[in-house]
PDB file of C-alpha atoms and ligand atoms in Angstrom:
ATOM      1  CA  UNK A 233      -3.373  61.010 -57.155  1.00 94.00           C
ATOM      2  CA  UNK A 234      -4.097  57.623 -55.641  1.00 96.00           C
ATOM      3  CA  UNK A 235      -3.964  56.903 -51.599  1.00 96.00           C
ATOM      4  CA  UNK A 236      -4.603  53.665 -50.163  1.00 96.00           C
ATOM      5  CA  UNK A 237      -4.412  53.620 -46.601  1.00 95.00           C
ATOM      6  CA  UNK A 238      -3.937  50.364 -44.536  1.00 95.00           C
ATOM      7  CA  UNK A 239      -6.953  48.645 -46.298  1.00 95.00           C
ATOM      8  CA  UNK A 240      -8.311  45.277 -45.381  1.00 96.00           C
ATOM      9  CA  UNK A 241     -10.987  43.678 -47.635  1.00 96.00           C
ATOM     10  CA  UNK A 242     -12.719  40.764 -46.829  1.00 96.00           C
ATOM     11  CA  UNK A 243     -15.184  38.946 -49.574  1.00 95.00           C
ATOM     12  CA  UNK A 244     -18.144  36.743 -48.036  1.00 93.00           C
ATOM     13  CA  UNK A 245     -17.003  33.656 -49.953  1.00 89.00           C
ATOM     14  CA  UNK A 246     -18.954  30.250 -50.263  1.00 92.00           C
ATOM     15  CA  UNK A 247     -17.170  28.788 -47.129  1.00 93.00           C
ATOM     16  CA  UNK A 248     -16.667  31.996 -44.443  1.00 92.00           C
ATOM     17  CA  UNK A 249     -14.710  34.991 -45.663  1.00 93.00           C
ATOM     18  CA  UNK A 250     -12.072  35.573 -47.572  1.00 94.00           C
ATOM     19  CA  UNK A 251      -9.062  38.194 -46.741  1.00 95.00           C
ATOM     20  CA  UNK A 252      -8.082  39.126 -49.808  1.00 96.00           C
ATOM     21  CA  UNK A 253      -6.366  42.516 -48.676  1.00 96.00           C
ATOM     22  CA  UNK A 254      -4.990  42.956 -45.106  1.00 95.00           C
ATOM     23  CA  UNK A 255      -2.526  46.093 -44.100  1.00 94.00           C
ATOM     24  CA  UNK A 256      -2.319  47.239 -47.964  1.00 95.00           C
ATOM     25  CA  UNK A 257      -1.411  50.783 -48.517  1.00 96.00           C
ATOM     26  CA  UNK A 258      -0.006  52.487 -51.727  1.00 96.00           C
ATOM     27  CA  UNK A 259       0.589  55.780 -53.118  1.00 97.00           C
ATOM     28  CA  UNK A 260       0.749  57.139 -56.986  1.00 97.00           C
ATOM     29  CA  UNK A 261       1.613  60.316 -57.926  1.00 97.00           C
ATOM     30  CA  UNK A 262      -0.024  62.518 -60.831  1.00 96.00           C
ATOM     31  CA  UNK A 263       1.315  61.569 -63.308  1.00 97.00           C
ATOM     32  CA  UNK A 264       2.723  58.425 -62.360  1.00 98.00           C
ATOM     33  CA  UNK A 265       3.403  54.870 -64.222  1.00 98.00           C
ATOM     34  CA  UNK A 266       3.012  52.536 -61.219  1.00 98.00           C
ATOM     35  CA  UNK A 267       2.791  48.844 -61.747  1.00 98.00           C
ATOM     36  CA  UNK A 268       1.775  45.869 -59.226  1.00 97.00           C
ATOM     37  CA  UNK A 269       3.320  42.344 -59.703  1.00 95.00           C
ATOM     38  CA  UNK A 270       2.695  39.604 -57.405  1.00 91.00           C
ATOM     39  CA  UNK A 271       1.765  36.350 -57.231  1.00 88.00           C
ATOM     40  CA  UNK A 272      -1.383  34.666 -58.853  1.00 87.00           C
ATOM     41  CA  UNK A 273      -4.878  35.294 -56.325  1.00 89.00           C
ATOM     42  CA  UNK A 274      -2.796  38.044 -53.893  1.00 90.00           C
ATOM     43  CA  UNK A 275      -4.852  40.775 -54.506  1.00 93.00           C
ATOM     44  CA  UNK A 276      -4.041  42.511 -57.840  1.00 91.00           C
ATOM     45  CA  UNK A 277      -7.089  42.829 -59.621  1.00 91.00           C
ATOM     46  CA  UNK A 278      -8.865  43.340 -55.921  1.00 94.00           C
ATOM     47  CA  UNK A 279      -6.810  46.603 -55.397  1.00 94.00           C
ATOM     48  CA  UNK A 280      -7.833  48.024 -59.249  1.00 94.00           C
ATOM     49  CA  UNK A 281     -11.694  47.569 -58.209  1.00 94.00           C
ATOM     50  CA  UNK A 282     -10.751  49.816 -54.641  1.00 95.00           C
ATOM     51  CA  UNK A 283      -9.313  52.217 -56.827  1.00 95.00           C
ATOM     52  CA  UNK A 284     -12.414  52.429 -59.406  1.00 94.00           C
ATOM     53  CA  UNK A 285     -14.556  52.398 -56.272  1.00 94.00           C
ATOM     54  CA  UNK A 286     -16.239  48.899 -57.814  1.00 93.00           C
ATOM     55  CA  UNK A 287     -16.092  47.442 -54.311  1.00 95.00           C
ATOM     56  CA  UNK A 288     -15.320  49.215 -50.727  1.00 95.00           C
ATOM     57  CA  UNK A 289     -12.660  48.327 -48.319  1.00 96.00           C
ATOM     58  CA  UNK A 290     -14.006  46.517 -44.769  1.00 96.00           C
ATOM     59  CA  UNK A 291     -11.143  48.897 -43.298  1.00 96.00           C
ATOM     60  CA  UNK A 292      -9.252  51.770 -44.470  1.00 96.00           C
ATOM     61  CA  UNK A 293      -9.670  54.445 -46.834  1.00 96.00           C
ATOM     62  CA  UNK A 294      -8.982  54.815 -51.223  1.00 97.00           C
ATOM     63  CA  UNK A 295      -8.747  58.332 -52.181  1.00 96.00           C
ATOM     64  CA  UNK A 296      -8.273  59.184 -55.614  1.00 96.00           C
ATOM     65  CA  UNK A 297      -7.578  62.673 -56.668  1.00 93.00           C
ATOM     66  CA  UNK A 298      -7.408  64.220 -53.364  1.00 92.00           C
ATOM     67  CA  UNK A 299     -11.376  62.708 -52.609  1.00 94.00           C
ATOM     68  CA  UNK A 300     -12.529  59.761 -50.596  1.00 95.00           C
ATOM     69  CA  UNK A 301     -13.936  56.978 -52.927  1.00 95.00           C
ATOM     70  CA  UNK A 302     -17.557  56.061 -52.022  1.00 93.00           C
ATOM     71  CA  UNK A 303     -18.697  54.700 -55.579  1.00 91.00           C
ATOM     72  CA  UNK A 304     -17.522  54.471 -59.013  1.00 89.00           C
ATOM     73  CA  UNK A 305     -14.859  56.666 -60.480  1.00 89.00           C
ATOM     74  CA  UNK A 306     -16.125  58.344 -63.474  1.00 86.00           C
ATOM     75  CA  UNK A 307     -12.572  59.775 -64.289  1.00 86.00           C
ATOM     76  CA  UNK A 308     -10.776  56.210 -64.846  1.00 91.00           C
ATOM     77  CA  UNK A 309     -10.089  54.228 -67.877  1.00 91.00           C
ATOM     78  CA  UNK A 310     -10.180  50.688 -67.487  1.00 89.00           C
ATOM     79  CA  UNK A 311      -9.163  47.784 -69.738  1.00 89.00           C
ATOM     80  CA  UNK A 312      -8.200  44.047 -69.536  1.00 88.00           C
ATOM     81  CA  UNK A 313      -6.757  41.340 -71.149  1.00 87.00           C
ATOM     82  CA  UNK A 314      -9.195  40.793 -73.447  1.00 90.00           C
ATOM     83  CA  UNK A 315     -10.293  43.606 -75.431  1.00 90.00           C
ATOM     84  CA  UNK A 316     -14.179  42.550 -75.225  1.00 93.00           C
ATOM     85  CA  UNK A 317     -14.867  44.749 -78.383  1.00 96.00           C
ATOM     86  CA  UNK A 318     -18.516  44.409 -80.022  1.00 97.00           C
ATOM     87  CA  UNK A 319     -18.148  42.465 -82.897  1.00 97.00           C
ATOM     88  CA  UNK A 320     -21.567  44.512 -84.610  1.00 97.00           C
ATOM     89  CA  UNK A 321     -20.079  47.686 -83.957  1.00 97.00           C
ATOM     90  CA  UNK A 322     -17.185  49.101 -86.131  1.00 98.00           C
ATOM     91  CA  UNK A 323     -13.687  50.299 -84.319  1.00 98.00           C
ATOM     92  CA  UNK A 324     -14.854  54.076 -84.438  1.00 98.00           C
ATOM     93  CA  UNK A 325     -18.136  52.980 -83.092  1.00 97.00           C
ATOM     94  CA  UNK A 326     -16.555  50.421 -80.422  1.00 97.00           C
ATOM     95  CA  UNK A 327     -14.437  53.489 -78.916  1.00 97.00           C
ATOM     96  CA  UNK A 328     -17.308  55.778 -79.102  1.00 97.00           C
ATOM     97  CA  UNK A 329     -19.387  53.715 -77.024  1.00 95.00           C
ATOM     98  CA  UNK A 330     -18.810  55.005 -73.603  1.00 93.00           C
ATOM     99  CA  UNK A 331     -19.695  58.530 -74.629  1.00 95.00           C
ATOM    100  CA  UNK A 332     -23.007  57.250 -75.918  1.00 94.00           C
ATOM    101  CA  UNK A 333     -23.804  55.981 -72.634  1.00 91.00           C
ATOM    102  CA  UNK A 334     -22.146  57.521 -69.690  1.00 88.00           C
ATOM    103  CA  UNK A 335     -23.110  60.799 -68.027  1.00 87.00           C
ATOM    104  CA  UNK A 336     -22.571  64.020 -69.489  1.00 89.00           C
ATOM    105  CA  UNK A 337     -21.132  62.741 -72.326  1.00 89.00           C
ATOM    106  CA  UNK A 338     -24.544  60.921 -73.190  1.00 91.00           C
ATOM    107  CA  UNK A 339     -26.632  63.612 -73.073  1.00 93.00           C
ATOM    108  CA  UNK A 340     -24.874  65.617 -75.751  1.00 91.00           C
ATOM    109  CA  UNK A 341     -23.530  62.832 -77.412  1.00 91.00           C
ATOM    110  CA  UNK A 342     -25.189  63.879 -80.578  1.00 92.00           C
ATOM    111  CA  UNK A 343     -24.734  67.677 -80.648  1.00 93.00           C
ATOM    112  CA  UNK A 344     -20.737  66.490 -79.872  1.00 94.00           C
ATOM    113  CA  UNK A 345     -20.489  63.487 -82.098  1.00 94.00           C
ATOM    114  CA  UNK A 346     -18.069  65.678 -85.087  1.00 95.00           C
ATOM    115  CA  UNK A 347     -15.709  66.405 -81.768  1.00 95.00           C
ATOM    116  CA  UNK A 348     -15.997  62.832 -80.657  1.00 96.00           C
ATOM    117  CA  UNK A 349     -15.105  61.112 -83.816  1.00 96.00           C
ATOM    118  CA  UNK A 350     -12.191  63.596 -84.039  1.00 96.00           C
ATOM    119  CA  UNK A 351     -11.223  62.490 -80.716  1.00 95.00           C
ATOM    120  CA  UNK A 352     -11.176  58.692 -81.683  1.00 97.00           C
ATOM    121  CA  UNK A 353      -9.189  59.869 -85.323  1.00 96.00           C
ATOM    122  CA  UNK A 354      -6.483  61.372 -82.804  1.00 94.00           C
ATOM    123  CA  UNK A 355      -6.344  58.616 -80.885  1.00 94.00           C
ATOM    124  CA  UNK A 356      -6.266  55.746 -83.422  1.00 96.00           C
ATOM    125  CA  UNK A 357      -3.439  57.572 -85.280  1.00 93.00           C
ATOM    126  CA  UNK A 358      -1.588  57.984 -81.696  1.00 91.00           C
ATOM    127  CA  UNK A 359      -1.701  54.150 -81.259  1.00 91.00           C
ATOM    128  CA  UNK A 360      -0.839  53.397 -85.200  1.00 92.00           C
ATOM    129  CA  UNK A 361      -4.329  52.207 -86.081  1.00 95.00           C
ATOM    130  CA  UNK A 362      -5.131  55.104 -88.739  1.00 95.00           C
ATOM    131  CA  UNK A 363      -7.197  54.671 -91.344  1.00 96.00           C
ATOM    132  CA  UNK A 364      -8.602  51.651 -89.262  1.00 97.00           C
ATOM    133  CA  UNK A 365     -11.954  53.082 -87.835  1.00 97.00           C
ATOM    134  CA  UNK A 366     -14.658  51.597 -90.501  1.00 98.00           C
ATOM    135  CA  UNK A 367     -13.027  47.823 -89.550  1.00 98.00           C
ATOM    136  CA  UNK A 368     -15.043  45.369 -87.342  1.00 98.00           C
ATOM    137  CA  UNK A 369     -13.325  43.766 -84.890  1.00 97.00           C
ATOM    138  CA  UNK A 370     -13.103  40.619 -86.007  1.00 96.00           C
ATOM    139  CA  UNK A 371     -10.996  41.734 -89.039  1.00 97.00           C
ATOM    140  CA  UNK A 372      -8.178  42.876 -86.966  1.00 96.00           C
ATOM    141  CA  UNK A 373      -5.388  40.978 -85.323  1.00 95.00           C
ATOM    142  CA  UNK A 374      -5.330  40.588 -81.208  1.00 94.00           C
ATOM    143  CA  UNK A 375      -2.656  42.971 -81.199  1.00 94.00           C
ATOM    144  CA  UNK A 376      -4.798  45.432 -82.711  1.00 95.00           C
ATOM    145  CA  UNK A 377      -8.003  44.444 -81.068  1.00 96.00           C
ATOM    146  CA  UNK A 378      -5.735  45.665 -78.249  1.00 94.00           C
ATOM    147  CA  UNK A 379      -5.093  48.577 -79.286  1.00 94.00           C
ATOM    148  CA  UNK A 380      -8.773  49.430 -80.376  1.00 96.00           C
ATOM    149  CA  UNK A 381      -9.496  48.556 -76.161  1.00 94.00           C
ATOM    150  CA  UNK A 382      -7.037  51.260 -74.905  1.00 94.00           C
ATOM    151  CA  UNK A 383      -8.418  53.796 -77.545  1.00 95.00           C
ATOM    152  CA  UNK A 384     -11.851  52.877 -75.947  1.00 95.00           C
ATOM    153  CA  UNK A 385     -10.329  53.292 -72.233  1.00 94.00           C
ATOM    154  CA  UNK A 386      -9.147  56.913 -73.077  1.00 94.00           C
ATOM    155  CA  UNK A 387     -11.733  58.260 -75.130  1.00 95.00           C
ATOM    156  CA  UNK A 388     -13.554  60.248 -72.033  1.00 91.00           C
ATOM    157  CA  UNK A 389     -10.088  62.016 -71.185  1.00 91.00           C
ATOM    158  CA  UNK A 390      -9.508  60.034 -68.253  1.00 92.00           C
ATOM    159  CA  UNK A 391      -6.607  61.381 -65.518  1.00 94.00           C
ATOM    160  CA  UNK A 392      -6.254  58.112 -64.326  1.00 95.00           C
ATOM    161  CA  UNK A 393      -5.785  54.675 -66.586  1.00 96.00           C
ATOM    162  CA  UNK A 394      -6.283  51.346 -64.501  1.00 95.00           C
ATOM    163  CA  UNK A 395      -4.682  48.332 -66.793  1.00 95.00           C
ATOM    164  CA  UNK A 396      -4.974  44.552 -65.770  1.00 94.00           C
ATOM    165  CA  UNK A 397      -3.215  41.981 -67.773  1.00 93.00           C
ATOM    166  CA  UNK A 398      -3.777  44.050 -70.995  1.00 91.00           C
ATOM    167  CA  UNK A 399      -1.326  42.047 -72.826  1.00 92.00           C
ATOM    168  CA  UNK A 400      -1.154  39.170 -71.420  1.00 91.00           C
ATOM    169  CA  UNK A 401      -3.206  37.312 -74.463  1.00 89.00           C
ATOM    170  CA  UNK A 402      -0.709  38.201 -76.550  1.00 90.00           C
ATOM    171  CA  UNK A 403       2.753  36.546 -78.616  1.00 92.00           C
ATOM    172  CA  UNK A 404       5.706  38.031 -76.929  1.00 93.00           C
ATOM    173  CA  UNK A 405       6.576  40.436 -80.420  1.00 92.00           C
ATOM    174  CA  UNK A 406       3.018  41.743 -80.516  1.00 93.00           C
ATOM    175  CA  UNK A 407       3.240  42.293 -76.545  1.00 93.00           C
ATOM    176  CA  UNK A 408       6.387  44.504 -76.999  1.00 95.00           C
ATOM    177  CA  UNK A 409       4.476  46.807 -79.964  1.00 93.00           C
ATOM    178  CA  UNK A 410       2.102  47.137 -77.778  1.00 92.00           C
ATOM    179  CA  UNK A 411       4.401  48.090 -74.677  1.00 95.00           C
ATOM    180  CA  UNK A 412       5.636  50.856 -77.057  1.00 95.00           C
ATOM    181  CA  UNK A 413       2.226  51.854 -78.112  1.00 92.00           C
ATOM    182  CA  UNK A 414       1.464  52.160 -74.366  1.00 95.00           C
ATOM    183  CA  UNK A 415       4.722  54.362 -73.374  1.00 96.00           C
ATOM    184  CA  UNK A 416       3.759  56.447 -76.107  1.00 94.00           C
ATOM    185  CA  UNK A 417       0.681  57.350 -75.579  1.00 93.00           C
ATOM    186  CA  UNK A 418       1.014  57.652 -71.952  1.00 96.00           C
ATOM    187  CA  UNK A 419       3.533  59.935 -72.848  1.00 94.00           C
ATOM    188  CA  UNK A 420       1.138  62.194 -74.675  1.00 91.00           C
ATOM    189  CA  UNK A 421      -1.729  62.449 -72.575  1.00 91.00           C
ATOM    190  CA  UNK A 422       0.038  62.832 -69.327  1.00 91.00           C
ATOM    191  CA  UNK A 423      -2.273  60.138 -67.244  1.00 95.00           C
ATOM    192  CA  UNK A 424      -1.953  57.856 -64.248  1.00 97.00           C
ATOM    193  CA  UNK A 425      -1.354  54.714 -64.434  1.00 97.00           C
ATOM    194  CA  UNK A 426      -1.771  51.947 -62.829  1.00 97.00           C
ATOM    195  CA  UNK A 427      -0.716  48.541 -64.605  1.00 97.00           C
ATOM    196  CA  UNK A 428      -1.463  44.901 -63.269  1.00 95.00           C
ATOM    197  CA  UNK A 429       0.859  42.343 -64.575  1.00 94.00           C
ATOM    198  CA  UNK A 430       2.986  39.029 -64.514  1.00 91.00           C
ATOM    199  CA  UNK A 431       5.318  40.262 -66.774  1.00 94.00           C
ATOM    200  CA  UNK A 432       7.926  41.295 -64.823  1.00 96.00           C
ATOM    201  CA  UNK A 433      10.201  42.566 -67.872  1.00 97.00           C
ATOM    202  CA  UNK A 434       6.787  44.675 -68.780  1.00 97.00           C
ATOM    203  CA  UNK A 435       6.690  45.974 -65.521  1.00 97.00           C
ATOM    204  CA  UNK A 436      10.212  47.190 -65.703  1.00 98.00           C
ATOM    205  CA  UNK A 437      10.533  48.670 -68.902  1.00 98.00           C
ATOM    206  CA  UNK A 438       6.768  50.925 -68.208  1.00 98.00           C
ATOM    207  CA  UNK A 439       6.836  51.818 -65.032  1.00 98.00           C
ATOM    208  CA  UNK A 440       8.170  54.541 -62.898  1.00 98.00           C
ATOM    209  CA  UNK A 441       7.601  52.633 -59.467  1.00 98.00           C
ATOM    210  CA  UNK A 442       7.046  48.627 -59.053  1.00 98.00           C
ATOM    211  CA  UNK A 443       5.085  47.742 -56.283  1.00 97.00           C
ATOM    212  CA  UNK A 444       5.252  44.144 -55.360  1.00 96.00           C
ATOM    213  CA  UNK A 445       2.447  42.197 -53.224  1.00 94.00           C
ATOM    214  CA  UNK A 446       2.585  39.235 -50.781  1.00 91.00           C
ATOM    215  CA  UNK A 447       0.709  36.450 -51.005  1.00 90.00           C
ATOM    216  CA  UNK A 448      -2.869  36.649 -50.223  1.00 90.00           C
ATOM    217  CA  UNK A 449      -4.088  38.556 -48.008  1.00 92.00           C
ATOM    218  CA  UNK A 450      -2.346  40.831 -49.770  1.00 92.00           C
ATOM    219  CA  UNK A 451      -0.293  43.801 -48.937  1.00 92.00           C
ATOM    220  CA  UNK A 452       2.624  46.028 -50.638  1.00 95.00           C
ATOM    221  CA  UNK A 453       6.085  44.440 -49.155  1.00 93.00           C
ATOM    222  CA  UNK A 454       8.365  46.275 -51.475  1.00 95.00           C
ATOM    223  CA  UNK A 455       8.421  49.220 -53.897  1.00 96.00           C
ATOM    224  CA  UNK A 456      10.944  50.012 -56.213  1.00 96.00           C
ATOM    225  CA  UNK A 457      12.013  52.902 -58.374  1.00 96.00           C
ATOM    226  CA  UNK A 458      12.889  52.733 -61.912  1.00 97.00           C
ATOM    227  CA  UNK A 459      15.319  54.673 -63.312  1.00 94.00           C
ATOM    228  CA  UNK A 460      16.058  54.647 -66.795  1.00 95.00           C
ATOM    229  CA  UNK A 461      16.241  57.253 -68.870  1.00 94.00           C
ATOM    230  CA  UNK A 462      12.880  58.119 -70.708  1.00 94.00           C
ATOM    231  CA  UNK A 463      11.749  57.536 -73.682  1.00 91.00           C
ATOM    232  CA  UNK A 464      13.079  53.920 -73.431  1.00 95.00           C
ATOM    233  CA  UNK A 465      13.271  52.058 -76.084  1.00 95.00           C
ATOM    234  CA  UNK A 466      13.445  48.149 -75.905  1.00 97.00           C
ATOM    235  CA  UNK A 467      17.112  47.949 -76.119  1.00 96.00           C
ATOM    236  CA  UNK A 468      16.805  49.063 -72.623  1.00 96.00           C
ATOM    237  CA  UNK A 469      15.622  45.431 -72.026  1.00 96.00           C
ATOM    238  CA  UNK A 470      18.988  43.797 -73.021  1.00 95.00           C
ATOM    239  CA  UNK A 471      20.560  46.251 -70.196  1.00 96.00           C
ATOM    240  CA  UNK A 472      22.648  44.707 -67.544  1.00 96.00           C
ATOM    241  CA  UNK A 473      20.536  46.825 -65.263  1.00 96.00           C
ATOM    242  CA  UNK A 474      17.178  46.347 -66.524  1.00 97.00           C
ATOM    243  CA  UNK A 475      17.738  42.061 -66.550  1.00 97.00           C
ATOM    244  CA  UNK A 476      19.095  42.511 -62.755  1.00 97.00           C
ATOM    245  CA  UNK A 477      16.095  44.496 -61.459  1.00 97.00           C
ATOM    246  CA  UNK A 478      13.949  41.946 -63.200  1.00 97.00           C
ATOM    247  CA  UNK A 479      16.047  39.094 -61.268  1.00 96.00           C
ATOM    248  CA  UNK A 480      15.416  40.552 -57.987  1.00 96.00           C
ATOM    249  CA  UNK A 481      11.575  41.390 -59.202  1.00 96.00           C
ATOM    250  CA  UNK A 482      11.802  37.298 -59.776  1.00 95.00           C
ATOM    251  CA  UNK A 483      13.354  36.537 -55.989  1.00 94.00           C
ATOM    252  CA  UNK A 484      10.984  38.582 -53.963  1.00 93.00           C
ATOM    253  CA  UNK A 485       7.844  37.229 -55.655  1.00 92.00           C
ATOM    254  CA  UNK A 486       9.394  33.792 -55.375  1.00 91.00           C
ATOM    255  CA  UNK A 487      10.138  34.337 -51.730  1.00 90.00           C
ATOM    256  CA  UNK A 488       6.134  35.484 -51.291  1.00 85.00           C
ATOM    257  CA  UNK A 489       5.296  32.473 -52.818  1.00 79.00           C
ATOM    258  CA  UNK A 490       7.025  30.018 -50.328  1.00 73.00           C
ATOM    259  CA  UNK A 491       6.270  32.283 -47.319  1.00 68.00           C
TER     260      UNK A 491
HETATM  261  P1  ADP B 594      -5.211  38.453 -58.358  1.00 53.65           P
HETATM  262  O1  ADP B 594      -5.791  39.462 -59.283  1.00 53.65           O
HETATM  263  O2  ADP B 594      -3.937  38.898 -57.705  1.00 53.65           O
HETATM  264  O3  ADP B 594      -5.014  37.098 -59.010  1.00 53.65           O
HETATM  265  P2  ADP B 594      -7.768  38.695 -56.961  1.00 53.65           P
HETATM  266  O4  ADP B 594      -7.797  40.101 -56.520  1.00 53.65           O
HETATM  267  O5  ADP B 594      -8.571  38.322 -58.162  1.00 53.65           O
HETATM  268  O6  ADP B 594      -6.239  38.220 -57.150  1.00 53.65           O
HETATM  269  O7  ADP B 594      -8.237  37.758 -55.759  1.00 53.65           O
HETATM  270  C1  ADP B 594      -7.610  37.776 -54.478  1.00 53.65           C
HETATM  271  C2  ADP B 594      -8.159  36.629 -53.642  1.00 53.65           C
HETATM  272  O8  ADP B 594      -9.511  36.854 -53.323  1.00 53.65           O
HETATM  273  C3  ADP B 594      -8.084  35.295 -54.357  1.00 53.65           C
HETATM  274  O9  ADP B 594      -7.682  34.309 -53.427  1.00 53.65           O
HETATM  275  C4  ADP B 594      -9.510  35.055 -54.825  1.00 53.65           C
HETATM  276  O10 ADP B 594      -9.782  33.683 -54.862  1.00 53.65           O
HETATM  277  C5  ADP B 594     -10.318  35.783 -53.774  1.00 53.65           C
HETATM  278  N1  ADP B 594     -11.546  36.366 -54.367  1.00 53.65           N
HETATM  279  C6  ADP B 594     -11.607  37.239 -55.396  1.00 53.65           C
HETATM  280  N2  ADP B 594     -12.871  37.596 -55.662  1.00 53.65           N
HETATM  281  C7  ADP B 594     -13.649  36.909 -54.771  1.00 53.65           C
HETATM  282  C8  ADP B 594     -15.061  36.836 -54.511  1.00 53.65           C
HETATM  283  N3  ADP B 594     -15.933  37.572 -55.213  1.00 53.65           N
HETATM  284  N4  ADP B 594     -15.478  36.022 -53.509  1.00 53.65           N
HETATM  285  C9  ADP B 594     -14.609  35.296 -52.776  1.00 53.65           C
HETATM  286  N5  ADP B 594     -13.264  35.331 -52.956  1.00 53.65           N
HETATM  287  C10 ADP B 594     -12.786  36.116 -53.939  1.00 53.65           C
END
């Protein structure tokens, strides 16, 4: 689904450039739950705007979905840490948003809107937020702000779900729903993923393959495979296994750090 192939990206910062990227190459299969740890400024949120095509590499190539990126890709959901909702719109009309203004949605956006809204009904009630649609953001909790965001990121079908930080704003229990509310609906709609984190322990109990950078300029230095049992459910967490891949997770990225 996703090929990155010895990519090197330079940005023209204030002072000369700046290698963010050098030698990176990664690969995510259909389907996949990949996740990317690595140290603070390596490259992380750098690599998700290759794979959405928001910037180009100096050197290599990105191909998503068996095509060469040259611009943005339409079939990706995106969302971040914070959920950036409009507070003047309500949660129904917060998800709906993209449809009203990206191409073809937009153009029969109005001829489609019963379909739509059913759409957002099926996914509100897939991340527990029924009956929650008339709200405005600002009477619902982070957590479910949150979840509002990732309704909004999937509304347009996407194959492919890009994630950075998404829960990084929140308290550990409300992280955890959330991690659960992710797993399930992943496990649904049959996307890719790709998730951008610190959270180590989140990395390990989504993901089907953790991909660990170096330092900046950035590149993949180790990949692991996950192999619990699916569906998990947080007890996996308090696994002997789970807390020593987590450890090791811990060394390596310590180990970039000092290098
Ligand atoms: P991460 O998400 O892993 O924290 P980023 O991808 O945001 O890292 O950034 C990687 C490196 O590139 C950092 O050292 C950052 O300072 C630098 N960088 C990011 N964006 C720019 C930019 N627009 N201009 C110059 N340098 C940048």
């Amino acid at each position: 689904m996703i090929e990155l192939d010895n990519i090197s990206l330079a940005y023209a910062g204030r002072t000369g450039p700046v290698l963010a990227l050098e030698g990176t190459s990664l690969s995510v299969g259909q389907g996949e739950f990949a996740a990317v740890v690595g140290p603070s400024g390596c490259g992380k949120s750098t690599l998700m705007k290759l794979v959405t095509g928001l910037i180009k590499p100096t050197t290599g190539t990105v191909s998503v979905d068996g095509a060469q990126v040259h611009g943005p890709v339409k079939m990706a959901g995106m969302a971040f840490q914070n959920a950036n909702l409009l507070p003047w719109r309500t949660v129904t009309d917060n998800i709906l948003l993209p449809l009203e203004i990206v191409e073809p949605y937009r153009s029969h956006f109005r001829a489609k809107k019963d379909e739509y809204r059913a759409r957002v009904e099926n996914l509100l009630s897939i991340v527990g937020l029924q009956g929650f649609g008339d709200r405005y953001p600002w009477e619902l909790s982070g957590g479910m702000q949150q979840r509002a965001s990732l309704c909004r990121s999937l509304i347009h079908e996407p194959k492919l779900l890009m994630l950075d930080e998404p829960f990084a704003a929140l308290d550990a229990f409300t992280r955890e729903e959330l991690w659960c509310v992710l797993r399930d609906v992943w496990q649904r709609l049959n996307f890719t993923v790709i998730l951008v984190t610190h959270d180590l322990r989140e990395a390990v109990f989504l993901a089907d393959t953790i991909h660990v950078m170096s330092a900046r300029p950035g590149r993949i230095i180790d990949t692991r495979t996950v192999d619990f049992a699916r569906p998990r459910d947080l007890d996996v967490c308090y696994e002997r296994e789970f807390t020593d891949l987590v450890h090791v997770l811990r060394n390596k990225i310590a180990e970039v750090r000092k290098a």
